[in-house]
Amino acid sequence: FEPPLNPTVPLSIQSVYESSTHPDSVLLSFAFWRPCLVLLSDEQQNPLLRMLVVSNDDADTLVCHQSTSETAFSSSTQNDSFVLTYGASESSFAPDTRTLELEWDESNTSAVILTSSTNPISGKSSASDVIPGLSVIDAPSNEIWKNEVPFGENSSMFVELSDVRGYGVDFSSDVEWKSVESAAEFDPLDHLYTHGHVAYRCQFETAVNTRFWQFKSVSLTINVRHIATVWMNGHNIGGQLTYSHCALSAGAMHFMDFSWAGKKTYDLTPFLNTESNGSNGNARQEVVILVHSLGQNRQAFLLNDVRNQRGLLSASLSGSRVDNVSWQISGIATSSVSDPFNIGGVPCEDKFRESSFDDSSWEKIDAKTDKKGLYKIHLDSLKSVQWTRMRFPTLSRFSNENNKNEYNLRVPLRVKIQSSHLHASVFLYVNGFLIGRWISDLGPQDDFYVPEHLLIPNSSSNVLSLAMYAWQSCDISVELLPWIVDPDSGNLSNEANAKPFRLLQSVVPL
């Protein structure tokens, strides 16, 4: 026989035999050229072989929900833990409540549900009497997808951001510092600073009036692992990246890291304070170095990268005018946090990332551009680390949340970060949770998935917080977009005609 082409029409073969002739069993052999589900009944007198032929696409969605060791389908005995589904994009069964959750995408037309009950699901059509307990449920209509679901044919392909506010960290008043006596105490591990960022502050004095034979220039030479951004008296004077894919080089991630290599010298002279701050006629100076350690650990055991020091490896000031030098360090100690995997170590992170933080006193930013959905935030190098917070809604099918409907909405989102500047870093938080870091020098990731369960249901006050800094002033562009999936590879697609990933959820009582 040839299995039927219609996947919703099951096939039944009944074998009738004399028990004296075949006392134990009957052996049947079949060859199939289409996916087929075979079900054997336990009827003793007239055993039935039931076959349910499905298409290739439906076979990809076929799931057998089984919570006990009993695996046989039976039309005569009740097995409440057995549910089989196909046709919907996703399905999950809750045995305790006897409910089945189906998730539909636009390509689904219907779902087939097979239970051990001899009756089809209440209010649903039965596919055939050949297999009891088989029901067919229709997928959401095309009108719902077009008119009610975000990112459809009649809606925009972005999410609005609102109430954009910014604040520049004050390294003097916002950051807690502790003194270190020498460069031997620069190692972050000695202070339990293992969360990416460590800040160093150097304070010193220079003579305002000098003799003609004295040097009038001051320079700072530092060596870091792996990214440093340097401010001098509130001015951003640049930075350095000491990170390499090459062997036997400074910041090597695959072989030996030469800790003495990778130094860089900064000329501090143009940024020196020139006003005397005391009777000794000296001017007070301040340098802040923010170091981001990437934490690579990929070498062989004897050359294990974890043995290499992070943070500020060495620092020296040059110039005869330098006096009363002191160093301080700041970071987040591992012993002081409850969730070490949700920490980036950025200054003021513990306060400014939280959705409950009151940012009403922050400066309001007009970040809108001519392109709808695209927001540009100016990163001022004079503001050190700049925090920006903005709000966005949790998407739903209807603007009126009191409108009761059969389907709930699931639309994964992504934050897209871009900048023309080559030396910028952005850390992203959604409702207080760190979801990614964007480093323009290293890349190439620009799109960051927003986990759906981080969003507040039926709310317009989800908070996207960004901690940003760069080696010079630049613009950072931010977009909140749907997650567009390439149907062939499953990867994020940038094709103009690609469709966003959208699911409608429905709950079916069994």
XYZ file of C-alpha atoms in Angstrom:
510
model
C 0.000 0.000 0.000
C 1.003 3.633 -0.411
C 0.721 5.946 2.607
C -1.737 8.800 1.968
C -0.362 12.169 0.906
C -2.669 14.084 3.219
C -0.877 14.150 6.572
C -4.075 14.699 8.542
C -5.640 11.458 7.310
C -4.413 8.514 9.401
C -4.180 4.999 8.105
C -5.296 1.867 9.955
C -4.497 -1.765 9.230
C -6.322 -4.481 11.133
C -4.884 -7.968 11.331
C -7.365 -10.751 12.117
C -5.895 -14.138 12.937
C -6.661 -17.391 14.671
C -5.107 -17.448 18.131
C -4.254 -21.124 17.746
C -2.286 -20.427 14.596
C -0.437 -17.372 15.879
C -0.410 -17.663 19.644
C 2.296 -15.082 20.315
C 2.613 -12.304 17.729
C 2.222 -11.055 14.207
C 5.178 -9.596 12.306
C 4.484 -6.932 9.697
C 7.196 -5.256 7.594
C 6.795 -1.862 5.884
C 8.968 0.499 3.845
C 8.122 4.217 4.048
C 9.245 7.112 1.889
C 7.498 9.713 4.046
C 7.826 10.428 7.800
C 5.368 8.177 9.599
C 4.257 7.707 13.195
C 3.433 4.092 14.070
C 1.101 3.309 16.967
C 0.349 -0.198 18.233
C -2.747 -0.913 20.290
C -2.972 -3.468 23.061
C -6.288 -4.933 21.987
C -6.035 -8.665 22.435
C -8.653 -10.066 20.080
C -8.208 -7.793 17.090
C -4.842 -5.993 17.306
C -4.618 -2.765 15.344
C -1.658 -1.179 13.638
C -2.280 2.561 13.327
C -0.063 4.798 11.201
C -0.128 8.583 11.051
C 1.699 9.948 8.015
C 3.120 13.476 8.398
C 4.882 15.874 6.060
C 8.570 16.715 6.345
C 7.781 20.117 7.876
C 5.402 18.616 10.424
C 7.950 15.975 11.349
C 10.303 18.778 12.416
C 7.728 19.984 14.951
C 6.600 16.589 16.263
C 6.966 16.325 20.046
C 5.928 13.479 22.324
C 5.243 14.776 25.842
C 5.719 11.860 28.199
C 6.168 12.274 31.947
C 6.118 8.590 32.968
C 7.795 5.403 31.832
C 4.624 4.288 30.051
C 5.184 4.926 26.336
C 2.555 2.876 24.513
C -0.498 4.548 23.048
C -3.746 2.819 23.813
C -7.316 3.583 22.866
C -8.710 1.386 25.624
C -6.651 2.464 28.655
C -6.208 5.961 30.025
C -2.669 7.411 30.148
C -3.010 11.011 31.269
C 0.675 11.760 30.829
C 0.798 10.986 27.116
C 0.346 13.879 24.647
C 1.716 14.094 21.126
C 1.681 17.248 18.999
C 2.921 18.456 15.642
C 2.194 21.361 13.313
C 2.814 24.209 15.789
C 6.234 25.839 16.012
C 6.636 24.990 19.727
C 4.625 23.042 22.290
C 4.878 22.224 25.980
C 2.656 20.073 28.182
C 1.954 20.590 31.903
C 0.762 17.253 33.361
C -0.263 18.798 36.682
C -2.769 21.181 35.134
C -3.476 19.079 32.039
C -2.837 22.058 29.751
C -0.954 22.247 26.493
C 0.757 25.497 25.433
C 1.181 25.980 21.688
C 3.346 28.624 20.033
C 2.476 29.546 16.464
C 4.485 31.275 13.766
C 3.115 32.659 10.523
C 3.859 29.520 8.536
C 1.715 27.259 10.743
C -1.753 26.382 9.474
C -2.950 23.889 12.088
C -1.739 21.633 14.894
C -2.526 17.963 15.416
C -2.900 16.803 19.014
C -3.020 13.144 19.980
C -4.014 12.169 23.517
C -4.883 8.896 25.177
C -8.465 10.026 25.590
C -10.970 8.475 23.216
C -12.672 11.840 22.786
C -11.285 14.776 20.814
C -10.522 18.018 22.587
C -13.657 19.922 23.527
C -14.729 22.342 20.824
C -12.128 21.108 18.326
C -12.581 18.998 15.217
C -11.507 15.364 15.091
C -9.223 14.441 12.225
C -10.489 10.917 11.912
C -12.302 8.225 13.812
C -9.554 5.791 12.858
C -7.317 7.064 15.671
C -9.364 8.069 18.734
C -8.182 11.110 20.629
C -6.833 12.846 17.527
C -7.795 16.541 17.238
C -6.896 19.366 14.900
C -6.608 22.979 16.057
C -6.513 25.869 13.601
C -3.620 28.334 13.703
C -4.175 32.110 14.102
C -5.641 33.700 11.007
C -3.706 35.871 8.554
C -5.744 38.888 9.653
C -4.378 38.581 13.176
C -0.798 38.435 11.900
C -1.284 41.439 9.623
C -3.323 43.756 11.801
C -2.839 42.836 15.450
C 0.753 41.631 15.851
C 3.653 44.165 16.012
C 6.095 44.271 13.081
C 3.448 43.120 10.644
C 2.626 44.583 7.245
C 0.776 47.524 8.773
C 3.181 48.441 11.590
C 6.678 49.874 12.125
C 9.752 47.671 12.402
C 11.144 49.223 15.578
C 10.277 49.907 19.216
C 10.059 53.482 20.465
C 12.511 54.581 23.170
C 11.456 57.402 25.464
C 12.578 59.543 28.408
C 16.264 59.413 27.466
C 18.444 60.785 30.270
C 22.199 60.980 30.787
C 24.762 61.456 33.549
C 28.543 61.700 33.585
C 30.338 59.947 36.448
C 32.285 62.252 38.776
C 35.398 60.310 39.722
C 35.849 62.494 42.827
C 32.396 62.197 44.417
C 30.754 59.135 42.810
C 33.606 56.629 43.168
C 35.019 55.163 46.370
C 38.817 54.986 46.389
C 41.341 53.229 48.584
C 45.031 54.060 48.745
C 47.826 51.826 47.480
C 51.428 52.365 48.494
C 53.192 51.213 45.355
C 52.829 49.532 41.946
C 53.124 46.182 43.719
C 49.524 46.715 44.923
C 48.073 47.427 41.458
C 47.038 43.794 40.883
C 43.204 43.619 40.988
C 43.282 40.076 42.408
C 44.913 41.376 45.594
C 41.743 43.422 46.141
C 39.283 40.739 44.878
C 38.440 42.910 41.865
C 37.559 40.232 39.329
C 34.669 41.877 37.448
C 36.198 43.390 34.346
C 36.802 47.044 35.261
C 39.292 48.524 37.687
C 39.911 52.276 38.074
C 43.206 53.858 39.174
C 43.727 57.446 40.282
C 47.094 59.196 40.441
C 47.326 62.554 42.218
C 50.481 64.668 42.198
C 51.720 68.223 42.293
C 53.689 70.284 39.789
C 55.502 73.578 40.326
C 53.746 76.557 38.776
C 56.907 78.652 38.441
C 60.034 76.888 37.188
C 63.599 77.870 36.406
C 64.685 78.065 32.793
C 66.822 74.924 33.170
C 63.965 72.781 34.553
C 61.839 70.525 32.366
C 58.412 72.017 31.720
C 56.848 68.803 30.383
C 55.241 65.917 32.301
C 54.514 62.494 30.838
C 52.922 59.264 32.063
C 53.970 55.796 30.866
C 51.626 52.885 31.628
C 51.186 49.236 30.735
C 47.747 47.589 31.043
C 45.770 44.438 30.264
C 43.720 44.892 28.193
C 41.911 48.198 27.422
C 42.712 51.530 29.099
C 40.990 54.907 28.869
C 42.846 57.865 30.430
C 41.535 61.192 31.754
C 43.769 64.071 32.907
C 42.107 66.791 34.992
C 38.750 65.960 33.432
C 40.048 65.772 29.858
C 40.111 62.517 27.911
C 43.665 62.149 26.575
C 43.302 58.781 24.810
C 43.787 55.138 25.627
C 45.399 51.903 24.563
C 44.486 48.341 23.652
C 46.961 45.631 24.620
C 45.404 42.481 23.227
C 46.653 40.196 20.481
C 45.862 36.976 18.649
C 49.558 36.541 17.875
C 51.947 34.367 19.859
C 54.784 35.831 21.924
C 53.356 39.350 22.007
C 51.916 41.844 24.462
C 48.411 40.772 25.496
C 48.665 37.477 23.606
C 45.610 35.307 24.141
C 46.967 32.113 22.550
C 50.501 31.901 23.911
C 52.958 33.677 26.158
C 52.087 37.238 27.188
C 55.166 39.428 27.676
C 54.125 41.554 30.634
C 56.957 44.040 30.058
C 55.700 44.797 26.532
C 52.792 47.012 25.512
C 53.746 50.258 27.274
C 52.482 53.604 26.042
C 53.485 57.172 27.011
C 51.020 60.056 27.339
C 52.026 63.710 27.276
C 50.233 65.376 30.200
C 51.692 68.854 29.654
C 48.781 70.402 27.656
C 46.297 69.390 30.382
C 48.190 70.521 33.519
C 46.498 72.824 35.996
C 48.500 76.045 36.218
C 46.920 77.664 39.257
C 48.662 77.328 42.621
C 46.707 75.506 45.314
C 48.822 76.344 48.361
C 51.684 78.229 49.912
C 54.256 75.980 48.261
C 53.311 77.377 44.862
C 52.379 73.950 43.426
C 49.317 72.984 41.354
C 47.350 69.814 42.108
C 46.951 67.341 39.219
C 44.796 64.226 38.791
C 44.970 61.324 36.329
C 42.282 58.598 36.191
C 42.914 55.331 34.330
C 39.961 52.994 33.711
C 41.152 49.491 32.758
C 38.894 46.842 31.246
C 40.330 43.324 31.589
C 38.924 40.845 29.071
C 39.857 37.788 31.106
C 41.001 35.461 28.331
C 42.258 32.059 29.479
C 43.143 29.800 26.543
C 46.781 28.787 26.865
C 48.364 25.492 27.767
C 48.658 24.827 31.487
C 52.258 25.977 31.908
C 51.474 29.220 30.079
C 47.963 29.589 31.464
C 46.659 33.095 30.867
C 45.055 33.215 34.310
C 48.566 33.505 35.743
C 49.087 36.804 33.936
C 48.372 39.997 35.835
C 45.372 42.121 34.887
C 44.636 45.799 35.335
C 47.486 48.297 35.564
C 50.809 46.446 35.290
C 53.126 49.438 35.652
C 53.017 53.250 35.733
C 55.671 55.963 35.934
C 55.644 59.767 35.825
C 58.452 61.674 34.139
C 59.401 65.328 34.644
C 61.351 67.289 37.227
C 58.239 69.231 38.241
C 56.433 66.186 39.734
C 56.085 65.941 43.530
C 53.865 64.310 46.237
C 52.683 61.419 44.059
C 49.903 59.177 45.456
C 47.932 56.280 43.932
C 44.440 54.931 44.627
C 42.395 52.020 43.284
C 38.663 51.307 42.934
C 36.613 48.321 41.831
C 33.927 45.818 42.843
C 35.094 43.054 45.197
C 33.772 39.550 44.560
C 32.953 39.156 48.248
C 30.512 42.094 48.158
C 28.141 40.916 45.391
C 25.364 38.325 45.455
C 25.353 37.685 41.693
C 28.920 37.750 40.333
C 27.740 36.857 36.815
C 25.723 40.077 36.514
C 28.624 42.452 37.143
C 30.753 44.351 34.633
C 32.615 46.426 37.197
C 31.758 49.761 35.522
C 31.836 52.725 37.963
C 28.435 53.323 39.636
C 27.073 50.126 38.073
C 25.431 48.899 41.290
C 23.119 51.967 41.368
C 22.602 53.210 37.822
C 21.769 49.880 36.173
C 18.748 49.178 38.412
C 15.294 49.861 36.948
C 14.166 51.239 40.334
C 16.847 53.958 40.369
C 15.427 57.505 40.322
C 17.029 59.320 37.361
C 14.638 62.288 37.338
C 17.511 64.668 38.204
C 19.595 63.537 35.233
C 19.947 65.649 32.105
C 17.244 64.991 29.533
C 18.641 64.089 26.103
C 17.029 64.673 22.712
C 18.342 61.551 20.987
C 15.843 61.269 18.110
C 17.087 61.414 14.524
C 15.468 61.801 11.102
C 15.284 58.021 10.850
C 12.426 56.671 12.929
C 13.541 54.261 15.605
C 17.183 55.409 15.451
C 18.521 57.294 18.462
C 21.926 58.953 18.681
C 23.575 59.709 22.006
C 26.516 62.099 22.042
C 29.339 60.712 24.159
C 31.296 63.651 25.548
C 34.879 62.757 26.445
C 34.806 65.430 29.171
C 32.111 63.453 31.029
C 34.314 60.425 31.768
C 32.058 57.331 31.949
C 28.618 58.367 30.718
C 25.462 56.576 31.798
C 22.314 56.812 29.654
C 18.928 55.423 30.650
C 15.800 55.143 28.494
C 12.442 53.396 28.666
C 10.477 51.172 26.312
C 7.211 49.168 26.411
C 6.609 45.449 26.577
C 4.922 44.597 23.282
C 1.413 43.198 23.229
C -1.207 42.448 20.582
C -3.424 45.344 21.565
C -2.741 48.810 22.894
C -5.669 48.277 25.284
C -4.510 45.646 27.765
C -8.090 45.080 28.960
C -8.947 43.570 25.590
C -9.140 39.850 26.313
C -7.922 37.695 23.433
C -7.201 34.094 22.659
C -3.505 34.518 21.895
C -0.618 35.952 23.878
C 2.315 37.532 22.086
C 5.974 36.562 22.075
C 8.336 38.836 20.116
C 12.077 38.586 20.870
C 13.872 41.940 20.665
C 17.465 43.045 20.143
C 19.421 46.180 20.944
C 21.586 47.364 18.057
C 24.650 49.493 18.946
C 26.807 51.243 16.341
C 29.367 54.056 16.175
C 31.817 55.438 13.651
C 34.442 55.795 16.382
C 36.965 52.955 16.616
C 37.659 53.216 20.338
C 34.334 53.118 22.170
C 32.855 50.684 24.705
C 29.226 50.220 25.718
C 27.783 47.958 28.431
C 24.080 47.138 28.132
C 21.601 46.445 30.939
C 17.879 45.658 30.713
C 15.935 46.141 33.940
C 19.152 45.775 35.908
C 20.560 42.721 34.104
C 23.772 42.866 32.104
C 22.962 41.512 28.618
C 26.160 42.303 26.712
C 29.186 44.466 26.053
C 30.005 46.245 22.792
C 33.679 47.006 22.104
C 34.242 48.731 18.780
C 37.925 47.769 18.599
C 37.242 44.053 18.901
C 33.654 43.446 17.686
C 32.083 42.225 15.514
C 28.813 41.908 17.468
C 26.402 44.842 17.102
C 23.121 43.106 17.994
C 22.302 41.966 21.526
C 19.392 39.689 22.340
C 16.982 40.923 25.003
C 15.811 37.904 27.058
C 12.043 38.076 27.089
C 11.617 37.115 30.737
C 13.590 40.203 31.784
C 10.749 42.435 30.577
C 7.938 43.594 32.838
C 4.554 42.256 31.595
C 2.085 44.880 30.374
C 4.469 47.720 31.180
C 5.800 50.759 29.354
C 8.595 51.316 31.879
C 11.239 48.752 30.985
C 14.633 50.413 31.437
C 17.546 50.109 29.029
C 20.725 51.378 30.729
C 23.957 52.013 28.852
C 27.376 52.636 30.395
C 29.607 54.235 27.740
C 33.100 55.640 27.392
C 35.489 56.343 24.522
C 38.923 57.800 23.795
C 37.349 60.898 22.262
C 33.930 62.471 21.774
C 31.638 60.553 19.400
C 28.022 59.555 18.712
C 26.608 56.185 19.747
C 23.523 55.027 17.818
C 20.933 52.854 19.567
C 18.002 50.934 18.076
C 15.498 48.518 19.620
C 14.465 46.127 16.853
C 12.803 42.734 16.364
C 14.929 39.631 16.056
C 14.940 38.709 12.372
C 15.825 35.080 11.704
C 17.154 33.609 8.485
C 14.832 30.631 7.839
C 17.624 28.553 6.303
C 20.443 29.031 8.815
C 18.560 30.206 11.900
C 21.020 33.093 12.280
C 20.187 36.771 12.555
C 19.374 38.112 9.097
C 20.046 41.582 7.728
C 18.100 41.038 4.526
C 15.584 43.777 3.780
C 12.799 41.310 2.922
C 13.367 39.032 5.934
C 10.551 38.699 8.460
C 10.857 39.205 12.213
C 10.546 36.252 14.540
C 7.058 36.405 16.075
C 5.048 33.810 17.966
C 1.482 33.718 19.232
C 0.830 31.559 22.281
C -2.381 29.714 23.081
C -3.247 27.405 25.977
C -5.372 24.315 25.293
C -7.002 22.481 28.249
C -6.924 18.720 27.760
